[in-house]
Coordinates of C-alpha atoms in Angstrom, one line a residue:
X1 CA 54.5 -68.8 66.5
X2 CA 57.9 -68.4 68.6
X3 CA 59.7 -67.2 65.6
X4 CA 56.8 -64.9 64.7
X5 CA 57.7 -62.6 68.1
X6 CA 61.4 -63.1 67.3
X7 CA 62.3 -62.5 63.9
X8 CA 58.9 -61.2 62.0
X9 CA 60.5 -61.1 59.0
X10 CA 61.9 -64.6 58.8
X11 CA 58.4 -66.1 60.0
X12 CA 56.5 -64.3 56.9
X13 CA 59.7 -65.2 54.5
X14 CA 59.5 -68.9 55.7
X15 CA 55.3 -68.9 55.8
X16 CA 54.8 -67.1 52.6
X17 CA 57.0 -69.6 50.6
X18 CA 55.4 -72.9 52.1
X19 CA 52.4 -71.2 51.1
X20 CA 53.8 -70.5 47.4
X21 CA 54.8 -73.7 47.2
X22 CA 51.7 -75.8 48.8
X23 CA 48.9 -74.0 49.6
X24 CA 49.8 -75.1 53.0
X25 CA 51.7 -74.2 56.1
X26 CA 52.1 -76.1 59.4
X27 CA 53.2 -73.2 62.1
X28 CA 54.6 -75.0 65.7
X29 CA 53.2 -73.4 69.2
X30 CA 50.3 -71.5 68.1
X31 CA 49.7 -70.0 71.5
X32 CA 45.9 -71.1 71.9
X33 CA 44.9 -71.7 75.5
X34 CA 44.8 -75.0 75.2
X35 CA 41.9 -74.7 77.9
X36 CA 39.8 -73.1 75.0
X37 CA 40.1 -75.7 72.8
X38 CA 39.4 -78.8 75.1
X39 CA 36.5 -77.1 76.8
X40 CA 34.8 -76.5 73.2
X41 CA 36.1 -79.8 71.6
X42 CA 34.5 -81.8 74.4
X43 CA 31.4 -79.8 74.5
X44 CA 31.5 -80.6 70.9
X45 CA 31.6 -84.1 71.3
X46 CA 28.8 -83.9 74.1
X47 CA 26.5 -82.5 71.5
X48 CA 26.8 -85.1 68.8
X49 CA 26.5 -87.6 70.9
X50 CA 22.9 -86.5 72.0
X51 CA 20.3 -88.3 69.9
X52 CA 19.6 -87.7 66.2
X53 CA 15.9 -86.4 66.5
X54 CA 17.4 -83.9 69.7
X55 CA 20.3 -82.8 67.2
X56 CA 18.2 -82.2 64.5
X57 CA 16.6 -79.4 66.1
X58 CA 19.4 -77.2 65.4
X59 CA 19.2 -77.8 62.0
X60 CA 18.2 -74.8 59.8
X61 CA 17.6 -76.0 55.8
X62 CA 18.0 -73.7 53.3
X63 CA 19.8 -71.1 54.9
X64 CA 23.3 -72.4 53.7
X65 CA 24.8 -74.0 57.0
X66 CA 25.9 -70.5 58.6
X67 CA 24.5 -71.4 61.8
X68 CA 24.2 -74.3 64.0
X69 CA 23.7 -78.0 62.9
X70 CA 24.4 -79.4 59.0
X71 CA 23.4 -83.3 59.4
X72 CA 25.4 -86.2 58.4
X73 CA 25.5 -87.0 54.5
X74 CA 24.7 -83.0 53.7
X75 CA 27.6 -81.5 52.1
X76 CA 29.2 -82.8 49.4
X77 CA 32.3 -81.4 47.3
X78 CA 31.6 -79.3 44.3
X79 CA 31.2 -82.0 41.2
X80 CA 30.9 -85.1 43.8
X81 CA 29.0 -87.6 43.3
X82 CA 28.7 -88.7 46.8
X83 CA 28.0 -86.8 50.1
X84 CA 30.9 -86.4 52.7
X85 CA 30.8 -88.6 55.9
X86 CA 30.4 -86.0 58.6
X87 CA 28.1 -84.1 60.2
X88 CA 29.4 -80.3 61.5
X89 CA 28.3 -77.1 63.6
X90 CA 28.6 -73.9 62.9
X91 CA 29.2 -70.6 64.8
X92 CA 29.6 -66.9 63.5
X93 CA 30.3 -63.9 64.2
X94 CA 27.7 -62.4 66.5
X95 CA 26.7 -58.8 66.0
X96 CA 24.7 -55.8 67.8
X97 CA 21.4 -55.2 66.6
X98 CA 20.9 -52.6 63.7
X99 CA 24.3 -53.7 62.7
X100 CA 24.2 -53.4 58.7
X101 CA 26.3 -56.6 58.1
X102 CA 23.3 -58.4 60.2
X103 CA 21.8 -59.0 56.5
X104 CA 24.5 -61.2 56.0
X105 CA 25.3 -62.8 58.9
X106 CA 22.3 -65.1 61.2
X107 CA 22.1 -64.9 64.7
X108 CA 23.7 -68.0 66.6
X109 CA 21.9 -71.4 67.4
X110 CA 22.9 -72.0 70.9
X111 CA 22.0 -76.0 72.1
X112 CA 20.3 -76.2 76.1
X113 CA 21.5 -79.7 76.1
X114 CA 24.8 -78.9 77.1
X115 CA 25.6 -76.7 79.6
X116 CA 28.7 -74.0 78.5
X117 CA 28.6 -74.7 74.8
X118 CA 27.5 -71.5 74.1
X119 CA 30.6 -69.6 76.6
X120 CA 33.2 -72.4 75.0
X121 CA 32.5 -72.3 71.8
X122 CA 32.4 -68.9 71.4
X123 CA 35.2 -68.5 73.2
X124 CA 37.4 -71.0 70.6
X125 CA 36.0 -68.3 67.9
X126 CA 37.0 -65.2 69.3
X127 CA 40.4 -67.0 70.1
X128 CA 40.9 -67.9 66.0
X129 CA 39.8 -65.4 65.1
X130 CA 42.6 -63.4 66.4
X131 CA 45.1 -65.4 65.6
X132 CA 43.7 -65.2 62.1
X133 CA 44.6 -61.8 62.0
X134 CA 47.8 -61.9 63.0
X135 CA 49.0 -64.8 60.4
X136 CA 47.1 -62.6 58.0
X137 CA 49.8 -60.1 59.1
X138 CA 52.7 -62.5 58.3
X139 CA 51.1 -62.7 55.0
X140 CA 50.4 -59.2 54.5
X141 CA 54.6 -59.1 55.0
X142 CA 54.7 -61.6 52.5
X143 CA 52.8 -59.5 49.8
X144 CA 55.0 -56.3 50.4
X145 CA 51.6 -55.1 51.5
X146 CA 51.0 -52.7 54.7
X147 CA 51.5 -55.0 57.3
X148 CA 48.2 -53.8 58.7
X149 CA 46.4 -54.7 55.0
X150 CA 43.6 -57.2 55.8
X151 CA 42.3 -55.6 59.0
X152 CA 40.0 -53.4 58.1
X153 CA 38.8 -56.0 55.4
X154 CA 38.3 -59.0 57.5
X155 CA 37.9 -57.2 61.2
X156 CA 33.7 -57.8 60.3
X157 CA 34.3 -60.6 58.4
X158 CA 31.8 -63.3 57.9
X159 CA 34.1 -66.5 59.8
X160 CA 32.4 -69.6 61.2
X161 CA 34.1 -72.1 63.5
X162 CA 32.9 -75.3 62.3
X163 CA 33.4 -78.1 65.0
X164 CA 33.6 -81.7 62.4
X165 CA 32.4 -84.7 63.2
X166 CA 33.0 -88.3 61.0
X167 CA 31.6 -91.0 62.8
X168 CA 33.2 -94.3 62.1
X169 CA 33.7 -95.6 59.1
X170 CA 31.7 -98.8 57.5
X171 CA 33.6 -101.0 55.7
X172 CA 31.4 -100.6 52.8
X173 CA 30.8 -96.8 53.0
X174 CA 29.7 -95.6 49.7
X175 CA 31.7 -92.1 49.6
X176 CA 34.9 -90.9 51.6
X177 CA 34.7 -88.6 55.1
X178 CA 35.8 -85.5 52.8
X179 CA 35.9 -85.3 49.6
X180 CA 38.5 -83.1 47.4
X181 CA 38.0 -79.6 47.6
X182 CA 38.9 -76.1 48.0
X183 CA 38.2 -74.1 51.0
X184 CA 36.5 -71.2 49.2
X185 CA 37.5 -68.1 52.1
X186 CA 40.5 -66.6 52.5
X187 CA 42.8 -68.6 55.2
X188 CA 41.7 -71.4 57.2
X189 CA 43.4 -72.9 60.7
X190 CA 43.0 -76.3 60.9
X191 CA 43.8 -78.0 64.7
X192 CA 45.1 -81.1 64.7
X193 CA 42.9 -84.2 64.6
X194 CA 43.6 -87.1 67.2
X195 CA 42.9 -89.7 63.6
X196 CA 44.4 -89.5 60.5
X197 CA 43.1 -88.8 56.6
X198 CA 44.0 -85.2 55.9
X199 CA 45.2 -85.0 52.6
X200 CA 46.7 -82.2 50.2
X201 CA 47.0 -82.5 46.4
X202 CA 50.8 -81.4 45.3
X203 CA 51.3 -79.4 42.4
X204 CA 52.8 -82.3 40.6
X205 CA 49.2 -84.2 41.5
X206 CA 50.3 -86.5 44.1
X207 CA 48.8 -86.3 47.3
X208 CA 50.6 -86.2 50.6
X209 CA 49.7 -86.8 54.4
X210 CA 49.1 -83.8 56.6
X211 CA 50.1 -84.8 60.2
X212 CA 50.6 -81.9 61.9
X213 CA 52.9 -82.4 65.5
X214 CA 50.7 -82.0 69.0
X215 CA 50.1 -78.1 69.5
X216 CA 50.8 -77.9 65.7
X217 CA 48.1 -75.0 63.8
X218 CA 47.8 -75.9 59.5
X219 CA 47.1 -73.5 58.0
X220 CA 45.8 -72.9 54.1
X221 CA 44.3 -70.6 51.4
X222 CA 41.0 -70.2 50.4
X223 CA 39.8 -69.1 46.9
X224 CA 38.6 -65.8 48.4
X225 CA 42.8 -65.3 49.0
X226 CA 43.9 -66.8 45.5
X227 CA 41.7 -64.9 44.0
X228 CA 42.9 -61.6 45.1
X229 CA 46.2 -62.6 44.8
X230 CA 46.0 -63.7 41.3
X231 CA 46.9 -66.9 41.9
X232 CA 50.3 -66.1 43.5
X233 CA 49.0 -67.9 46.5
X234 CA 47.2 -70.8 45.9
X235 CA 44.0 -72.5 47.3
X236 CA 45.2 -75.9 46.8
X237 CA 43.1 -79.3 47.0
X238 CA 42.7 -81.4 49.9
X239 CA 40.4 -84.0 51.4
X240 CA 39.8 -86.4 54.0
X241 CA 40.2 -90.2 53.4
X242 CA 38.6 -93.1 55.0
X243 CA 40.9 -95.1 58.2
X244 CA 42.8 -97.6 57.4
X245 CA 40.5 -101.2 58.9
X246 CA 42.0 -100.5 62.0
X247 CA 40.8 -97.2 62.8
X248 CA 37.0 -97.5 61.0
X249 CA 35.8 -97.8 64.2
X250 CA 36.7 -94.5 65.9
X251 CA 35.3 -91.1 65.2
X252 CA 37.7 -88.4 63.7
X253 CA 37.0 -84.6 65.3
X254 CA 38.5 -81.5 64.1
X255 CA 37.7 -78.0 64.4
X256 CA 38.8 -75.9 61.2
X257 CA 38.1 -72.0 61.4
X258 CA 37.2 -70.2 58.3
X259 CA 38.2 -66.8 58.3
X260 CA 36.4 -65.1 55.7
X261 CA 36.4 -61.6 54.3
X262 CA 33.9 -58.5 55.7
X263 CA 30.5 -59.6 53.5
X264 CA 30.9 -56.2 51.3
X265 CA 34.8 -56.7 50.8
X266 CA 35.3 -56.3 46.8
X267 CA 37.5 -59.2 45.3
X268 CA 39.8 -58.2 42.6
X269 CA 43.5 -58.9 41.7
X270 CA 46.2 -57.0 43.7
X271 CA 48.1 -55.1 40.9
X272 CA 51.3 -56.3 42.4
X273 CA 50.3 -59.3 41.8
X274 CA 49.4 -58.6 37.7
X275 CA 52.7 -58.8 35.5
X276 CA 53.2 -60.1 32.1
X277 CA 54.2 -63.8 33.4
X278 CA 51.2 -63.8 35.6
X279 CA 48.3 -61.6 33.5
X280 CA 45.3 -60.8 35.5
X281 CA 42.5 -63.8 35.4
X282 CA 40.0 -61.8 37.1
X283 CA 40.5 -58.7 34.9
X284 CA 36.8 -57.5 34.9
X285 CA 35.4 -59.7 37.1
X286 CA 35.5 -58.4 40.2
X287 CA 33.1 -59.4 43.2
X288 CA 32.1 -59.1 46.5
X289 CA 33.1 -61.4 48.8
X290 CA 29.3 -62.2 50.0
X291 CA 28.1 -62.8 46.6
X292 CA 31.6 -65.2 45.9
X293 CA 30.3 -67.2 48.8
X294 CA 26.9 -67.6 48.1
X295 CA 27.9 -68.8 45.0
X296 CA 30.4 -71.0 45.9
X297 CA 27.5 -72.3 48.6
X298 CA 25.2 -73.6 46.1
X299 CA 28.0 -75.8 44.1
X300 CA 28.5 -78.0 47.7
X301 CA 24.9 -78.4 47.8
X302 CA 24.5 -76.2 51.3
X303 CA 21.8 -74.0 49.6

């Protein structure tokens, strides 16, 4: 993020065209405390390595994963037929009551087993959270659009910061830790894992490894994003393989955060982004961005 403080301009040029290209970018020196993100990433680990029936508390069927804890073998990518290796935990946005977007959004799920996880973890969101907003800025640049353009659209918007765990790996495990998908909300920031297996499909179908440097953000679109951008920016495959022999016995952590849009935020092409090479593939179909996600919810098996 040095070069976004320097030279604004050349950081959105150099962003919006890996972005173009991949679906992907890999932005150097983020700038997040790296206090933040140790203090939640080991009250992370705390928690998952509390017993099953303890964790299981904090699970909440049916109400799509928003909150708190999705159990190992859950989720599964859309068409799979195998469940991911992981187990994750959720926190949102948390709002005032009689706030009209409560409808959307649950209240928290905040474990007593470990002391600061609320304080931490919440911290870690507020902290990607803005630095959401100000890559969306880059690519607001990119678009020719007022630099300002997602802030009133996302300022509300219905994020989680999912903290991942994938156990270690059997040698005969039936499915892989993540299986390919897209990311279905609008941009999300990846930290780096400490093990390998993140994956991104190219355009020409290969796949290629994601190792991102120490202190090192990735960050890619969501459907929501190439959606309203017709495409110019695309939400590109990835997954997570299985370690090489090696490595099966350690756990893998990350901490993606999924910035999504305010729950009522209609999705339709950008006209800019409409022209006679690219017609519109949403002409007619717009929709809001809650309704996109519940949608998209149901196809990974999380409602």
């Amino acid at each position: 993020m040095t070069l976004y403080d320097a030279d604004f301009q050349g950081f959105s040029d150099q962003l919006g065209a890996s972005f173009e290209r991949y679906g992907f970018a890999v932005i150097a020196d983020h700038g997040l405390d790296a206090a933040i993100i140790d203090a939640a990433l080991e009250d992370a680990k705390a928690f998952f390595a509390l017993p099953e029936e303890v964790k299981r508390r904090y699970h909440q069927p049916g109400t799509g994963g928003a909150r708190g804890l999705t159990p190992f073998g859950v989720e599964a990518a859309k068409g799979a037929t195998t469940v991911d290796l992981k187990e994750f935990w959720h926190v949102g946005r948390e709002l005032p009551e009689g706030h009209p977007y409560r409808k959307y959004m649950r209240d928290n799920v905040w474990p007593t087993e470990v002391p600061g996880f609320r304080e931490h973890l919440y911290g870690m969101f507020s902290a990607m959270d803005a630095l959401g907003r100000r890559i969306l800025r880059a690519i607001a640049r990119h678009l020719q659009l007022g630099d300002d353009y997602f802030e009133d659209k996302v300022q509300l918007g219905n994020s989680v910061l999912r903290m991942l765990h994938y156990p270690p790996v059997p040698a005969d495990a039936p499915g892989v830790r993540a299986g390919a998908h897209e990311d279905i909300n609008v941009i999300t920031l990846l930290l780096g894992a400490e093990e390998a297996g993140l994956q991104l499909k190219d355009a020409d179908g290969e796949w290629l490894d994601i190792a991102p440097p120490p202190n090192a953000l990735v960050v890619n679109i969501g459907d929501m994003l190439q959606r309203l951008t017709n495409h110019v920016l695309p939400s590109t495959t990835h997954r997570v393989v299985n370690p090489a022999p090696e490595r099966r016995g350690f756990a893998r952590y990350s901490t993606p955060f999924f910035l999504h849009f305010n729950p009522d935020f209609v999705i339709e092409s950008l006209p800019s982004t409409v022209t006679p090479e690219n017609p519109d593939r949403y002409a007619g179909k717009a929709i809001m961005a809650e309704d996109f996600l519940t949608e998209r919810l149901r196809e990974i098996r999380l409602i």
